[in-house]
């Protein structure tokens, strides 16, 4: 995904999934190419897996918003005037999803998005801090409503909420 001054571009490598016709794509038939990425987006509330996205984009911007080849699908969504105005006012201000998190917490969230089964020991090695620091950070993320434990301590995993 990349941002330009007047639009956002989303590039998906690989073109249409095998057997999918272009009209099926435009109608919103959902066939995720990367099921792990789809699960991550579902867990953090960025998608609903109902196939409404493409038809919604087409209704608002037309089929010209999509560039489809055998090697990629590119979607170009122009920002409306209100978004451009707000972005100009907020230059230099961190308004992202990681507001209020320290560096260790941000790193842990990123690792848990990729593998929710990471243990505190695994995380401590990957982040380069002690297991106790990881445990404090996980407790902080739970208190902030950013992660949730699913299942038992021994066989469960953590899910990133937002």
PDB file of C-alpha atoms in Angstrom:
ATOM      1  CA  UNK A   1       0.000   0.000   0.000  1.00  0.00           C
ATOM      2  CA  UNK A   2       1.346   3.441  -0.809  1.00  0.00           C
ATOM      3  CA  UNK A   3       0.070   6.953  -0.319  1.00  0.00           C
ATOM      4  CA  UNK A   4       0.332   9.804  -2.755  1.00  0.00           C
ATOM      5  CA  UNK A   5      -0.672  13.383  -2.053  1.00  0.00           C
ATOM      6  CA  UNK A   6      -4.110  12.848  -3.593  1.00  0.00           C
ATOM      7  CA  UNK A   7      -4.763   9.087  -3.441  1.00  0.00           C
ATOM      8  CA  UNK A   8      -4.030   5.739  -1.863  1.00  0.00           C
ATOM      9  CA  UNK A   9      -2.831   2.828  -4.013  1.00  0.00           C
ATOM     10  CA  UNK A  10      -3.190  -0.790  -2.988  1.00  0.00           C
ATOM     11  CA  UNK A  11      -1.167  -3.304  -4.998  1.00  0.00           C
ATOM     12  CA  UNK A  12      -1.924  -7.020  -4.838  1.00  0.00           C
ATOM     13  CA  UNK A  13       0.560  -9.219  -6.673  1.00  0.00           C
ATOM     14  CA  UNK A  14      -0.597 -12.228  -8.663  1.00  0.00           C
ATOM     15  CA  UNK A  15      -3.594 -10.969 -10.604  1.00  0.00           C
ATOM     16  CA  UNK A  16      -7.005 -12.608 -10.298  1.00  0.00           C
ATOM     17  CA  UNK A  17      -7.155 -15.957  -8.481  1.00  0.00           C
ATOM     18  CA  UNK A  18      -7.177 -19.013 -10.781  1.00  0.00           C
ATOM     19  CA  UNK A  19     -10.575 -19.556 -12.357  1.00  0.00           C
ATOM     20  CA  UNK A  20     -11.978 -16.164 -11.394  1.00  0.00           C
ATOM     21  CA  UNK A  21     -13.463 -14.069 -14.200  1.00  0.00           C
ATOM     22  CA  UNK A  22     -13.063 -10.307 -14.165  1.00  0.00           C
ATOM     23  CA  UNK A  23     -16.851  -9.854 -13.827  1.00  0.00           C
ATOM     24  CA  UNK A  24     -16.819 -12.137 -10.736  1.00  0.00           C
ATOM     25  CA  UNK A  25     -14.175  -9.865  -9.236  1.00  0.00           C
ATOM     26  CA  UNK A  26     -16.211  -6.722  -9.999  1.00  0.00           C
ATOM     27  CA  UNK A  27     -19.330  -8.325  -8.471  1.00  0.00           C
ATOM     28  CA  UNK A  28     -17.447  -8.860  -5.213  1.00  0.00           C
ATOM     29  CA  UNK A  29     -17.067 -12.618  -5.174  1.00  0.00           C
ATOM     30  CA  UNK A  30     -14.575 -13.083  -2.349  1.00  0.00           C
ATOM     31  CA  UNK A  31     -11.632 -15.424  -2.876  1.00  0.00           C
ATOM     32  CA  UNK A  32      -8.733 -14.375  -0.616  1.00  0.00           C
ATOM     33  CA  UNK A  33      -5.342 -15.252  -2.057  1.00  0.00           C
ATOM     34  CA  UNK A  34      -3.602 -15.118   1.331  1.00  0.00           C
ATOM     35  CA  UNK A  35      -5.799 -16.690   4.028  1.00  0.00           C
ATOM     36  CA  UNK A  36      -3.344 -15.804   6.815  1.00  0.00           C
ATOM     37  CA  UNK A  37      -3.409 -12.121   5.877  1.00  0.00           C
ATOM     38  CA  UNK A  38      -7.200 -12.284   5.619  1.00  0.00           C
ATOM     39  CA  UNK A  39      -7.383 -13.760   9.145  1.00  0.00           C
ATOM     40  CA  UNK A  40      -5.173 -10.953  10.457  1.00  0.00           C
ATOM     41  CA  UNK A  41      -7.402  -8.314   8.838  1.00  0.00           C
ATOM     42  CA  UNK A  42     -10.514 -10.043  10.242  1.00  0.00           C
ATOM     43  CA  UNK A  43      -9.006 -10.104  13.751  1.00  0.00           C
ATOM     44  CA  UNK A  44      -8.171  -6.411  13.750  1.00  0.00           C
ATOM     45  CA  UNK A  45     -11.492  -5.386  12.226  1.00  0.00           C
ATOM     46  CA  UNK A  46     -10.185  -4.136   8.887  1.00  0.00           C
ATOM     47  CA  UNK A  47     -12.318  -6.518   6.828  1.00  0.00           C
ATOM     48  CA  UNK A  48     -15.546  -8.420   7.163  1.00  0.00           C
ATOM     49  CA  UNK A  49     -15.053 -11.178   4.533  1.00  0.00           C
ATOM     50  CA  UNK A  50     -18.389 -10.485   2.852  1.00  0.00           C
ATOM     51  CA  UNK A  51     -17.301  -9.338  -0.606  1.00  0.00           C
ATOM     52  CA  UNK A  52     -18.690  -5.794  -0.302  1.00  0.00           C
ATOM     53  CA  UNK A  53     -15.398  -3.933  -0.802  1.00  0.00           C
ATOM     54  CA  UNK A  54     -14.931  -4.131  -4.578  1.00  0.00           C
ATOM     55  CA  UNK A  55     -18.578  -3.321  -5.452  1.00  0.00           C
ATOM     56  CA  UNK A  56     -18.499  -0.399  -2.996  1.00  0.00           C
ATOM     57  CA  UNK A  57     -15.335   0.982  -4.604  1.00  0.00           C
ATOM     58  CA  UNK A  58     -16.855   0.551  -8.082  1.00  0.00           C
ATOM     59  CA  UNK A  59     -20.067   2.352  -7.055  1.00  0.00           C
ATOM     60  CA  UNK A  60     -18.065   5.294  -5.731  1.00  0.00           C
ATOM     61  CA  UNK A  61     -15.134   5.469  -8.203  1.00  0.00           C
ATOM     62  CA  UNK A  62     -16.045   3.224 -11.164  1.00  0.00           C
ATOM     63  CA  UNK A  63     -14.206   0.203 -12.585  1.00  0.00           C
ATOM     64  CA  UNK A  64     -11.382   2.561 -13.587  1.00  0.00           C
ATOM     65  CA  UNK A  65     -10.232   2.504  -9.952  1.00  0.00           C
ATOM     66  CA  UNK A  66      -8.854  -0.976 -10.692  1.00  0.00           C
ATOM     67  CA  UNK A  67      -5.951  -1.900 -12.935  1.00  0.00           C
ATOM     68  CA  UNK A  68      -5.896  -5.672 -13.460  1.00  0.00           C
ATOM     69  CA  UNK A  69      -3.142  -7.648 -15.168  1.00  0.00           C
ATOM     70  CA  UNK A  70      -1.906 -11.239 -15.025  1.00  0.00           C
ATOM     71  CA  UNK A  71       0.729 -10.140 -12.485  1.00  0.00           C
ATOM     72  CA  UNK A  72      -1.145  -7.751 -10.171  1.00  0.00           C
ATOM     73  CA  UNK A  73      -4.326  -5.926  -9.219  1.00  0.00           C
ATOM     74  CA  UNK A  74      -3.899  -2.255  -8.397  1.00  0.00           C
ATOM     75  CA  UNK A  75      -6.639  -0.178  -6.784  1.00  0.00           C
ATOM     76  CA  UNK A  76      -6.316   3.606  -6.829  1.00  0.00           C
ATOM     77  CA  UNK A  77      -8.645   5.437  -4.456  1.00  0.00           C
ATOM     78  CA  UNK A  78      -8.581   9.234  -4.570  1.00  0.00           C
ATOM     79  CA  UNK A  79      -8.925  11.087  -1.287  1.00  0.00           C
ATOM     80  CA  UNK A  80     -11.916  13.366  -1.108  1.00  0.00           C
ATOM     81  CA  UNK A  81     -11.557  17.050  -0.218  1.00  0.00           C
ATOM     82  CA  UNK A  82     -12.331  16.471   3.483  1.00  0.00           C
ATOM     83  CA  UNK A  83      -9.594  13.828   3.835  1.00  0.00           C
ATOM     84  CA  UNK A  84      -7.064  16.038   2.044  1.00  0.00           C
ATOM     85  CA  UNK A  85      -7.957  18.973   4.289  1.00  0.00           C
ATOM     86  CA  UNK A  86      -7.569  16.889   7.456  1.00  0.00           C
ATOM     87  CA  UNK A  87      -4.265  15.387   6.289  1.00  0.00           C
ATOM     88  CA  UNK A  88      -2.857  18.850   5.676  1.00  0.00           C
ATOM     89  CA  UNK A  89      -3.874  19.937   9.192  1.00  0.00           C
ATOM     90  CA  UNK A  90      -2.372  16.817  10.829  1.00  0.00           C
ATOM     91  CA  UNK A  91       1.049  16.838   9.176  1.00  0.00           C
ATOM     92  CA  UNK A  92       3.581  15.663  11.758  1.00  0.00           C
ATOM     93  CA  UNK A  93       0.959  14.469  14.255  1.00  0.00           C
ATOM     94  CA  UNK A  94       0.902  10.763  15.062  1.00  0.00           C
ATOM     95  CA  UNK A  95      -2.754   9.795  14.724  1.00  0.00           C
ATOM     96  CA  UNK A  96      -2.150   6.110  13.970  1.00  0.00           C
ATOM     97  CA  UNK A  97      -3.273   2.963  15.653  1.00  0.00           C
ATOM     98  CA  UNK A  98      -0.129   2.763  17.823  1.00  0.00           C
ATOM     99  CA  UNK A  99      -0.780   5.939  19.809  1.00  0.00           C
ATOM    100  CA  UNK A 100      -0.145   5.327  23.495  1.00  0.00           C
ATOM    101  CA  UNK A 101       2.054   2.283  22.982  1.00  0.00           C
ATOM    102  CA  UNK A 102       5.745   2.040  23.683  1.00  0.00           C
ATOM    103  CA  UNK A 103       8.239   0.522  21.258  1.00  0.00           C
ATOM    104  CA  UNK A 104       8.177  -2.909  22.894  1.00  0.00           C
ATOM    105  CA  UNK A 105       4.358  -3.034  22.830  1.00  0.00           C
ATOM    106  CA  UNK A 106       4.270  -2.046  19.148  1.00  0.00           C
ATOM    107  CA  UNK A 107       6.821  -4.751  18.317  1.00  0.00           C
ATOM    108  CA  UNK A 108       4.874  -7.370  20.281  1.00  0.00           C
ATOM    109  CA  UNK A 109       1.631  -6.486  18.460  1.00  0.00           C
ATOM    110  CA  UNK A 110       3.381  -6.884  15.119  1.00  0.00           C
ATOM    111  CA  UNK A 111       4.750 -10.288  16.092  1.00  0.00           C
ATOM    112  CA  UNK A 112       1.377 -11.470  17.443  1.00  0.00           C
ATOM    113  CA  UNK A 113      -0.354 -10.449  14.228  1.00  0.00           C
ATOM    114  CA  UNK A 114       1.962 -12.799  12.346  1.00  0.00           C
ATOM    115  CA  UNK A 115       1.876 -15.607  14.926  1.00  0.00           C
ATOM    116  CA  UNK A 116      -0.682 -15.421  17.772  1.00  0.00           C
ATOM    117  CA  UNK A 117       0.841 -18.553  19.356  1.00  0.00           C
ATOM    118  CA  UNK A 118       4.120 -16.828  20.300  1.00  0.00           C
ATOM    119  CA  UNK A 119       5.117 -17.530  23.903  1.00  0.00           C
ATOM    120  CA  UNK A 120       6.611 -14.962  26.252  1.00  0.00           C
ATOM    121  CA  UNK A 121       9.944 -16.784  25.898  1.00  0.00           C
ATOM    122  CA  UNK A 122       9.762 -16.604  22.079  1.00  0.00           C
ATOM    123  CA  UNK A 123       8.803 -12.944  22.189  1.00  0.00           C
ATOM    124  CA  UNK A 124      11.622 -12.076  24.569  1.00  0.00           C
ATOM    125  CA  UNK A 125      14.185 -13.572  22.172  1.00  0.00           C
ATOM    126  CA  UNK A 126      12.686 -11.855  19.117  1.00  0.00           C
ATOM    127  CA  UNK A 127      12.245  -8.461  20.799  1.00  0.00           C
ATOM    128  CA  UNK A 128      15.565  -8.640  22.646  1.00  0.00           C
ATOM    129  CA  UNK A 129      14.250  -7.969  26.146  1.00  0.00           C
ATOM    130  CA  UNK A 130      13.724 -10.089  29.247  1.00  0.00           C
ATOM    131  CA  UNK A 131      10.766 -12.423  29.660  1.00  0.00           C
ATOM    132  CA  UNK A 132       9.595 -10.247  32.569  1.00  0.00           C
ATOM    133  CA  UNK A 133       9.532  -7.166  30.295  1.00  0.00           C
ATOM    134  CA  UNK A 134       7.426  -9.130  27.799  1.00  0.00           C
ATOM    135  CA  UNK A 135       5.031 -10.211  30.568  1.00  0.00           C
ATOM    136  CA  UNK A 136       4.620  -6.593  31.730  1.00  0.00           C
ATOM    137  CA  UNK A 137       4.052  -5.448  28.141  1.00  0.00           C
ATOM    138  CA  UNK A 138       1.471  -8.193  27.518  1.00  0.00           C
ATOM    139  CA  UNK A 139      -0.363  -7.198  30.714  1.00  0.00           C
ATOM    140  CA  UNK A 140      -0.292  -3.560  29.584  1.00  0.00           C
ATOM    141  CA  UNK A 141      -1.644  -4.486  26.138  1.00  0.00           C
ATOM    142  CA  UNK A 142      -4.462  -6.477  27.794  1.00  0.00           C
ATOM    143  CA  UNK A 143      -5.309  -3.515  30.064  1.00  0.00           C
ATOM    144  CA  UNK A 144      -5.366  -1.184  27.041  1.00  0.00           C
ATOM    145  CA  UNK A 145      -7.747  -3.572  25.282  1.00  0.00           C
ATOM    146  CA  UNK A 146      -5.278  -4.309  22.485  1.00  0.00           C
ATOM    147  CA  UNK A 147      -4.936  -8.083  22.964  1.00  0.00           C
ATOM    148  CA  UNK A 148      -7.049 -10.876  24.354  1.00  0.00           C
ATOM    149  CA  UNK A 149      -6.140 -14.376  25.462  1.00  0.00           C
ATOM    150  CA  UNK A 150      -8.090 -17.167  23.763  1.00  0.00           C
ATOM    151  CA  UNK A 151      -7.961 -20.607  25.371  1.00  0.00           C
ATOM    152  CA  UNK A 152      -5.857 -21.845  28.262  1.00  0.00           C
ATOM    153  CA  UNK A 153      -2.479 -20.500  29.327  1.00  0.00           C
ATOM    154  CA  UNK A 154      -0.834 -23.689  28.162  1.00  0.00           C
ATOM    155  CA  UNK A 155      -2.510 -24.263  24.783  1.00  0.00           C
ATOM    156  CA  UNK A 156      -4.164 -20.934  23.979  1.00  0.00           C
ATOM    157  CA  UNK A 157      -3.099 -17.960  21.892  1.00  0.00           C
ATOM    158  CA  UNK A 158      -3.405 -14.180  21.883  1.00  0.00           C
ATOM    159  CA  UNK A 159      -5.580 -12.226  19.481  1.00  0.00           C
ATOM    160  CA  UNK A 160      -4.856  -8.615  18.581  1.00  0.00           C
ATOM    161  CA  UNK A 161      -8.087  -6.694  19.092  1.00  0.00           C
ATOM    162  CA  UNK A 162      -7.287  -3.332  17.504  1.00  0.00           C
TER     163      UNK A 162
END
